[in-house]
Short mmCIF file of C-alpha atoms in Angstrom, two decimals:
data_model
loop_
_atom_site.label_atom_id
_atom_site.label_comp_id
_atom_site.label_asym_id
_atom_site.label_seq_id
_atom_site.Cartn_x
_atom_site.Cartn_y
_atom_site.Cartn_z
CA UNK A 700 58.23 83.16 38.26
CA UNK A 701 60.65 86.08 38.17
CA UNK A 702 63.98 85.23 39.70
CA UNK A 703 64.22 86.54 43.23
CA UNK A 704 67.27 85.64 45.27
CA UNK A 705 66.31 86.02 48.91
CA UNK A 706 68.83 86.09 51.79
CA UNK A 707 67.74 85.82 55.43
CA UNK A 708 70.29 87.35 57.78
CA UNK A 709 72.52 90.38 57.37
CA UNK A 710 76.02 89.32 58.33
CA UNK A 711 79.19 89.08 56.30
CA UNK A 712 78.12 85.81 54.61
CA UNK A 713 74.95 87.51 53.34
CA UNK A 714 76.80 90.48 51.85
CA UNK A 715 79.38 88.33 50.08
CA UNK A 716 76.63 86.07 48.76
CA UNK A 717 74.69 89.03 47.37
CA UNK A 718 77.81 90.29 45.62
CA UNK A 719 78.49 86.86 44.11
CA UNK A 720 74.90 86.61 42.84
CA UNK A 721 75.11 90.05 41.26
CA UNK A 722 78.45 89.15 39.64
CA UNK A 723 76.73 86.17 38.00
CA UNK A 724 73.43 87.85 37.16
CA UNK A 725 73.38 91.62 36.55
CA UNK A 726 69.60 91.91 36.34
CA UNK A 727 67.94 89.64 38.88
CA UNK A 728 66.20 90.78 42.07
CA UNK A 729 68.25 90.35 45.28
CA UNK A 730 66.92 90.99 48.79
CA UNK A 731 68.57 90.78 52.20
CA UNK A 732 66.27 90.57 55.22
CA UNK A 733 67.89 91.53 58.52
CA UNK A 734 66.37 91.67 62.01
CA UNK A 735 68.56 94.54 63.21
CA UNK A 736 67.82 98.14 62.38
CA UNK A 737 71.19 98.72 60.68
CA UNK A 738 72.88 97.93 57.41
CA UNK A 739 75.15 94.85 57.67
CA UNK A 740 78.15 95.68 59.86
CA UNK A 741 81.46 94.21 60.90
CA UNK A 742 80.71 92.29 64.11
CA UNK A 743 84.34 91.69 64.97
CA UNK A 744 84.66 95.43 65.64
CA UNK A 745 82.16 95.19 68.51
CA UNK A 746 84.86 93.92 70.84
CA UNK A 747 87.99 95.22 69.11
CA UNK A 748 86.56 98.72 68.97
CA UNK A 749 84.07 98.59 71.85
CA UNK A 750 84.66 102.21 72.90
CA UNK A 751 84.85 103.66 69.39
CA UNK A 752 81.80 105.02 67.53
CA UNK A 753 80.16 101.75 66.56
CA UNK A 754 77.39 103.61 64.73
CA UNK A 755 79.66 105.28 62.19
CA UNK A 756 79.96 104.16 58.57
CA UNK A 757 83.37 102.71 59.41
CA UNK A 758 81.82 99.60 60.95
CA UNK A 759 79.63 98.84 57.91
CA UNK A 760 80.65 95.97 55.65
CA UNK A 761 79.46 98.00 52.67
CA UNK A 762 78.11 101.55 52.63
CA UNK A 763 74.52 102.31 51.61
CA UNK A 764 75.62 103.52 48.17
CA UNK A 765 77.07 100.09 47.35
CA UNK A 766 73.70 98.40 47.84
CA UNK A 767 71.97 101.05 45.72
CA UNK A 768 74.56 100.84 42.93
CA UNK A 769 74.24 97.04 42.86
CA UNK A 770 70.44 97.09 43.21
CA UNK A 771 70.47 94.95 46.34
CA UNK A 772 67.47 95.63 48.57
CA UNK A 773 68.27 95.51 52.29
CA UNK A 774 65.19 95.34 54.49
CA UNK A 775 66.24 96.16 58.06
CA UNK A 776 64.13 95.45 61.19
CA UNK A 777 62.55 92.53 59.33
CA UNK A 778 62.02 89.24 61.14
CA UNK A 779 61.15 86.08 59.25
CA UNK A 780 58.83 83.79 61.21
CA UNK A 781 58.23 80.88 58.80
CA UNK A 782 59.78 79.26 55.75
CA UNK A 783 57.46 77.40 53.37
CA UNK A 784 59.83 75.36 51.23
CA UNK A 785 56.96 73.58 49.44
CA UNK A 786 55.82 76.81 47.81
CA UNK A 787 59.12 78.72 47.94
CA UNK A 788 57.94 81.48 50.24
CA UNK A 789 58.91 83.01 53.57
CA UNK A 790 56.60 84.75 56.00
CA UNK A 791 57.58 87.85 57.97
CA UNK A 792 56.45 88.96 61.42
CA UNK A 793 54.29 91.69 59.87
CA UNK A 794 52.37 89.12 57.81
CA UNK A 795 54.01 89.50 54.41
CA UNK A 796 54.61 86.49 52.18
CA UNK A 797 57.80 86.82 50.09
CA UNK A 798 58.40 84.44 47.19
CA UNK A 799 61.90 83.30 46.27
CA UNK A 800 63.58 81.58 43.37
CA UNK A 801 66.55 80.60 45.54
CA UNK A 802 66.85 81.12 49.29
CA UNK A 803 70.02 81.57 51.35
CA UNK A 804 69.95 81.16 55.13
CA UNK A 805 72.53 83.34 56.91
CA UNK A 806 70.95 83.76 60.34
CA UNK A 807 74.33 83.30 62.00
CA UNK A 808 74.70 82.29 65.61
CA UNK A 809 74.08 83.61 69.10
CA UNK A 810 76.53 83.58 71.97
CA UNK A 811 76.27 80.44 74.07
CA UNK A 812 74.32 81.20 77.27
CA UNK A 813 76.11 81.11 80.58
CA UNK A 814 74.61 78.06 82.35
CA UNK A 815 74.96 79.21 85.97
CA UNK A 816 72.72 80.57 88.69
CA UNK A 817 72.55 84.36 88.56
CA UNK A 818 73.13 84.65 84.81
CA UNK A 819 69.91 86.65 84.53
CA UNK A 820 70.97 89.36 86.96
CA UNK A 821 71.33 92.97 85.86
CA UNK A 822 74.82 93.80 84.56
CA UNK A 823 75.51 90.32 83.17
CA UNK A 824 76.45 90.93 79.53
CA UNK A 825 77.48 89.19 76.35
CA UNK A 826 78.36 90.97 73.10
CA UNK A 827 76.93 89.68 69.85
CA UNK A 828 75.29 92.73 68.28
CA UNK A 829 75.34 96.52 68.41
CA UNK A 830 72.55 96.63 70.98
CA UNK A 831 74.61 94.41 73.31
CA UNK A 832 77.65 96.68 72.98
CA UNK A 833 75.58 99.82 73.50
CA UNK A 834 73.88 98.31 76.56
CA UNK A 835 77.19 97.37 78.17
CA UNK A 836 78.73 100.79 77.64
CA UNK A 837 75.62 102.60 78.90
CA UNK A 838 75.62 100.59 82.13
CA UNK A 839 79.26 101.19 83.07
CA UNK A 840 80.23 103.66 85.78
CA UNK A 841 83.64 104.95 86.77
CA UNK A 842 85.44 102.59 89.12
CA UNK A 843 83.42 99.51 88.15
CA UNK A 844 85.10 96.13 88.57
CA UNK A 845 84.48 93.73 85.71
CA UNK A 846 84.89 89.97 85.40
CA UNK A 847 85.19 88.62 81.86
CA UNK A 848 84.43 84.92 81.52
CA UNK A 849 86.20 83.29 78.58
CA UNK A 850 89.84 83.47 77.57
CA UNK A 851 89.34 83.14 73.83
CA UNK A 852 89.86 85.88 71.24
CA UNK A 853 86.57 87.71 71.80
CA UNK A 854 86.84 87.53 75.58
CA UNK A 855 90.38 88.89 75.60
CA UNK A 856 89.59 91.67 73.11
CA UNK A 857 86.73 92.71 75.39
CA UNK A 858 89.02 92.59 78.42
CA UNK A 859 91.53 94.78 76.58
CA UNK A 860 88.91 97.37 75.60
CA UNK A 861 87.60 97.55 79.17
CA UNK A 862 91.13 97.74 80.63
CA UNK A 863 92.07 100.52 78.20
CA UNK A 864 88.94 102.41 79.28
CA UNK A 865 90.20 102.37 82.87
CA UNK A 866 88.19 99.56 84.43
CA UNK A 867 89.54 96.91 86.79
CA UNK A 868 89.35 93.62 84.88
CA UNK A 869 89.65 89.97 85.89
CA UNK A 870 89.70 87.24 83.20
CA UNK A 871 88.44 83.77 84.14
CA UNK A 872 89.08 80.83 81.79
CA UNK A 873 88.02 77.23 82.41
CA UNK A 874 90.81 75.81 80.23
CA UNK A 875 94.40 75.52 81.48
CA UNK A 876 95.54 78.35 79.19
CA UNK A 877 94.43 81.38 77.16
CA UNK A 878 93.43 81.12 73.49
CA UNK A 879 94.01 77.37 73.62
CA UNK A 880 92.44 76.84 70.17
CA UNK A 881 94.87 79.23 68.49
CA UNK A 882 98.10 79.28 70.49
CA UNK A 883 100.82 76.89 71.57
CA UNK A 884 101.60 76.57 75.26
CA UNK A 885 104.53 78.99 75.22
CA UNK A 886 102.51 81.73 73.50
CA UNK A 887 99.62 81.22 75.92
CA UNK A 888 101.99 81.59 78.86
CA UNK A 889 103.54 84.73 77.35
CA UNK A 890 100.08 86.16 76.74
CA UNK A 891 99.04 85.54 80.35
CA UNK A 892 102.19 87.25 81.61
CA UNK A 893 101.54 90.25 79.34
CA UNK A 894 97.99 90.66 80.66
CA UNK A 895 99.17 90.43 84.25
CA UNK A 896 101.93 92.96 83.66
CA UNK A 897 99.28 95.32 82.30
CA UNK A 898 97.32 94.96 85.53
CA UNK A 899 94.67 92.42 84.45
CA UNK A 900 94.16 89.51 86.80
CA UNK A 901 94.01 86.12 85.03
CA UNK A 902 92.53 82.98 86.60
CA UNK A 903 92.93 79.75 84.60
CA UNK A 904 91.63 76.20 84.90
CA UNK A 905 88.73 77.52 86.95
CA UNK A 906 85.00 77.56 86.34
CA UNK A 907 82.31 79.94 87.54
CA UNK A 908 79.60 78.14 89.49
CA UNK A 909 77.29 81.11 90.15
CA UNK A 910 76.90 84.84 89.87
CA UNK A 911 75.92 86.50 93.12
CA UNK A 912 73.64 89.46 93.74
CA UNK A 913 70.01 90.33 94.46
CA UNK A 914 69.03 92.48 91.48
CA UNK A 915 72.46 93.39 90.12
CA UNK A 916 75.77 91.56 90.07
CA UNK A 917 77.88 91.76 93.21
CA UNK A 918 80.36 88.96 92.46
CA UNK A 919 81.08 85.53 91.00
CA UNK A 920 81.64 82.27 92.85
CA UNK A 921 84.33 79.97 91.48
CA UNK A 922 84.43 76.17 91.58
CA UNK A 923 86.86 76.29 94.52
CA UNK A 924 84.14 78.24 96.42
CA UNK A 925 86.17 81.46 96.37
CA UNK A 926 84.31 84.67 95.52
CA UNK A 927 85.46 87.57 93.34
CA UNK A 928 83.61 90.83 93.96
CA UNK A 929 82.60 92.70 90.83
CA UNK A 930 79.98 95.05 89.40
CA UNK A 931 79.67 93.56 85.92
CA UNK A 932 80.17 90.19 84.23
CA UNK A 933 80.87 89.89 80.49
CA UNK A 934 80.98 86.38 79.10
CA UNK A 935 82.11 84.85 75.82
CA UNK A 936 82.02 81.05 75.89
CA UNK A 937 81.31 80.03 72.30
CA UNK A 938 78.42 80.23 69.84
CA UNK A 939 75.22 78.34 69.02
CA UNK A 940 73.83 78.44 65.45
CA UNK A 941 70.40 80.11 65.12
CA UNK A 942 68.43 77.16 63.70
CA UNK A 943 65.04 77.85 65.36
CA UNK A 944 63.53 79.23 62.13
CA UNK A 945 63.98 75.92 60.28
CA UNK A 946 62.80 73.68 63.12
CA UNK A 947 59.49 72.73 61.48
CA UNK A 948 60.75 72.54 57.91
CA UNK A 949 62.29 69.73 55.81
CA UNK A 950 65.70 71.38 56.23
CA UNK A 951 68.07 69.01 58.08
CA UNK A 952 69.90 70.28 61.15
CA UNK A 953 72.35 68.96 63.68
CA UNK A 954 74.41 71.58 65.48
CA UNK A 955 73.81 73.86 62.50
CA UNK A 956 71.99 73.59 59.18
CA UNK A 957 73.53 70.67 57.32
CA UNK A 958 74.99 71.61 53.92
CA UNK A 959 76.99 69.84 51.24
CA UNK A 960 80.13 71.16 49.57
CA UNK A 961 78.00 73.38 47.31
CA UNK A 962 76.37 74.97 50.39
CA UNK A 963 73.03 73.33 49.52
CA UNK A 964 70.69 72.21 52.30
CA UNK A 965 68.44 69.15 52.20
CA UNK A 966 65.58 71.29 50.82
CA UNK A 967 65.49 72.17 47.10
CA UNK A 968 66.49 75.74 46.21
CA UNK A 969 67.66 76.45 49.77
CA UNK A 970 71.28 77.16 50.73
CA UNK A 971 73.01 78.09 54.00
CA UNK A 972 76.31 79.83 54.79
CA UNK A 973 78.26 81.33 57.67
CA UNK A 974 77.96 80.58 61.36
CA UNK A 975 74.72 78.68 60.81
CA UNK A 976 76.12 76.20 58.29
CA UNK A 977 77.40 72.76 59.30
CA UNK A 978 79.57 70.86 56.84
CA UNK A 979 81.02 67.42 57.52
CA UNK A 980 79.84 67.63 61.12
CA UNK A 981 81.57 70.95 61.79
CA UNK A 982 80.42 74.56 62.19
CA UNK A 983 83.40 76.78 61.38
CA UNK A 984 82.30 79.93 63.18
CA UNK A 985 85.11 81.99 61.61
CA UNK A 986 84.91 85.37 59.90
CA UNK A 987 87.01 84.35 56.88
CA UNK A 988 85.09 81.11 56.46
CA UNK A 989 81.76 82.96 56.55
CA UNK A 990 82.89 85.31 53.78
CA UNK A 991 84.02 82.44 51.57
CA UNK A 992 80.95 80.30 52.26
CA UNK A 993 78.75 83.25 51.39
CA UNK A 994 80.63 83.80 48.15
CA UNK A 995 80.39 80.14 47.17
CA UNK A 996 76.70 79.91 48.08
CA UNK A 997 75.85 83.06 46.11
CA UNK A 998 77.82 81.86 43.11
CA UNK A 999 76.12 78.45 43.14
CA UNK A 1000 72.66 79.94 43.51
CA UNK A 1001 73.10 81.90 40.27
CA UNK A 1002 75.74 80.08 38.20
CA UNK A 1003 75.17 77.28 35.72
CA UNK A 1004 77.97 75.16 37.17
CA UNK A 1005 78.44 74.86 40.95
CA UNK A 1006 81.76 75.34 42.72
CA UNK A 1007 82.65 73.34 45.83
CA UNK A 1008 83.60 75.12 49.02
CA UNK A 1009 87.10 74.42 50.27
CA UNK A 1010 87.58 75.08 53.95
CA UNK A 1011 89.83 78.06 54.38
CA UNK A 1012 92.99 77.81 56.45
CA UNK A 1013 91.99 79.37 59.80
CA UNK A 1014 93.75 82.66 60.48
CA UNK A 1015 93.56 84.61 63.73
CA UNK A 1016 95.10 88.03 64.30
CA UNK A 1017 95.28 89.30 67.86
CA UNK A 1018 96.13 92.93 68.51
CA UNK A 1019 95.69 93.93 72.13
CA UNK A 1020 97.73 94.66 75.25
CA UNK A 1021 100.53 95.94 73.01
CA UNK A 1022 100.73 92.53 71.29
CA UNK A 1023 100.51 91.82 67.58
CA UNK A 1024 100.45 88.08 66.96
CA UNK A 1025 98.93 85.68 64.47
CA UNK A 1026 97.93 82.04 64.43
CA UNK A 1027 97.49 80.18 61.15
CA UNK A 1028 96.42 76.63 60.37
CA UNK A 1029 96.60 73.69 62.75
CA UNK A 1030 98.56 74.59 65.87
CA UNK A 1031 97.90 71.38 67.79
CA UNK A 1032 101.23 69.70 68.53
CA UNK A 1033 99.46 66.36 68.96
CA UNK A 1034 98.57 66.39 65.25
CA UNK A 1035 102.00 67.23 63.85
CA UNK A 1036 105.22 65.25 63.40
CA UNK A 1037 107.51 68.03 64.56
CA UNK A 1038 107.41 71.61 65.76
CA UNK A 1039 110.13 74.21 65.65
CA UNK A 1040 110.13 77.20 67.99
CA UNK A 1041 112.53 80.02 68.69
CA UNK A 1042 112.84 83.49 70.18
CA UNK A 1043 114.71 85.55 67.61
CA UNK A 1044 115.36 89.28 68.04
CA UNK A 1045 112.78 89.34 70.80
CA UNK A 1046 110.08 87.74 68.61
CA UNK A 1047 108.67 84.31 69.42
CA UNK A 1048 107.61 81.97 66.60
CA UNK A 1049 106.60 78.33 66.40
CA UNK A 1050 105.91 76.35 63.24
CA UNK A 1051 104.18 72.97 63.02
CA UNK A 1052 105.24 70.35 60.50
CA UNK A 1053 103.56 67.17 59.27
CA UNK A 1054 104.68 65.01 56.33
CA UNK A 1055 107.38 67.57 55.46
CA UNK A 1056 104.87 70.39 55.03
CA UNK A 1057 104.05 73.31 57.30
CA UNK A 1058 100.56 72.82 58.76
CA UNK A 1059 100.46 75.68 61.26
CA UNK A 1060 102.30 78.67 62.67
CA UNK A 1061 102.10 81.00 65.65
CA UNK A 1062 104.18 84.17 65.67
CA UNK A 1063 104.44 87.45 67.55
CA UNK A 1064 106.02 89.00 64.48
CA UNK A 1065 102.97 91.05 63.46
CA UNK A 1066 100.32 90.74 60.76
CA UNK A 1067 102.56 91.75 57.84
CA UNK A 1068 104.78 88.71 58.38
CA UNK A 1069 101.83 86.32 58.22
CA UNK A 1070 101.58 86.25 54.42
CA UNK A 1071 104.51 83.90 53.82
CA UNK A 1072 103.36 81.49 56.51
CA UNK A 1073 99.79 81.52 55.15
CA UNK A 1074 100.98 80.92 51.56
CA UNK A 1075 103.21 78.03 52.67
CA UNK A 1076 100.40 76.37 54.61
CA UNK A 1077 97.75 76.88 51.93
CA UNK A 1078 99.97 75.66 49.08
CA UNK A 1079 101.40 72.68 50.97
CA UNK A 1080 104.91 73.93 50.24
CA UNK A 1081 107.36 71.08 50.84
CA UNK A 1082 109.95 71.51 53.57
CA UNK A 1083 111.85 68.42 52.48
CA UNK A 1084 115.57 69.08 52.41
CA UNK A 1085 115.37 72.08 54.74
CA UNK A 1086 117.39 71.68 57.91
CA UNK A 1087 114.78 72.39 60.61
CA UNK A 1088 117.50 72.87 63.20
CA UNK A 1089 118.33 76.18 61.53
CA UNK A 1090 116.85 79.46 62.74
CA UNK A 1091 113.21 80.25 61.97
CA UNK A 1092 114.30 83.20 59.82
CA UNK A 1093 116.59 80.96 57.74
CA UNK A 1094 113.86 78.34 57.35
CA UNK A 1095 111.33 80.98 56.23
CA UNK A 1096 113.82 82.54 53.81
CA UNK A 1097 114.10 79.17 52.06
CA UNK A 1098 110.31 78.70 52.19
CA UNK A 1099 109.83 82.09 50.55
CA UNK A 1100 112.32 81.16 47.83
CA UNK A 1101 110.41 77.94 47.13
CA UNK A 1102 107.09 79.76 47.00
CA UNK A 1103 108.47 82.19 44.44
CA UNK A 1104 110.11 79.57 42.24
#
């Protein structure tokens, strides 16, 4: 059988896997099958750049020429309906049987559905693909009031884009604070104040019990029985891996498709990467992790010796409402021995320390400053001997010196 490396799904994990395969094998056949009618694109731009031209080449992960130059066949508008692991074939919706030498599953995830009455009304939206973004924009009218449900990164980026476009926006978050997975309490409070100063209403520690309306949205009811009138609802409350395709196969699943450190599934010759992959009981669901998992999976599909995936240090950049902040590593104070925070020259920073090493950092210093923090966390740079009562800038100057030595 001729070697045919087949990838189902057309996200960032798929593209990085295809590149890794081609780096290992310059001659083999590589195919990417994607359900959408577009070349693989950068999904994080759907919220960050909601009102930009999302159909321009700028949103593509790689331009068409790159796929041609690397002889990677991308089949758009192609839905796979069955996987036959016993004979190493997949079946498409149009009846084709495609044989593979190695198969990579990169079907990603869908946005978690909003489990409330009225979620099926017109003008209830979630943004996961280009069609979702286009549909939202096409339905908006001047003067519309919009409720965004979810105070995580995607929800707040959406709120920012809508606010910038001139719409009245209310953010509702069930947790006690915004971006609770990425930020410390002080940063969350500062972020809330910034949104409110910009004119966005923020409601925390409150759930939505129903969406009201007959055909279209007219409002949302909160768990204290209060009602907020609105014309649209946009929700972002987490993701669910797209495992339906492997339901009746020997491929093991829990929340996602279970993989080992080499990104191998329980079925021979089948790998998984990205938002669909579950390793050690955890689905990462992060852009950087998906890229690296795709690279490792592609490498291991084609290389003689496998390489184990090492979970990347989580990095979040948030640029909205005039803010440029970053969160790196573990920012949970309950899991560290000590944290150091300060407001220096108008910039807030907090670092998290465990066993004399920096395990996490949150700073409003801007993306350029993140590199030293990231290097210190990734390398396990020792802070032993550094007086942590000194200023953050003095601590980081010494950290930088140690990293360079």
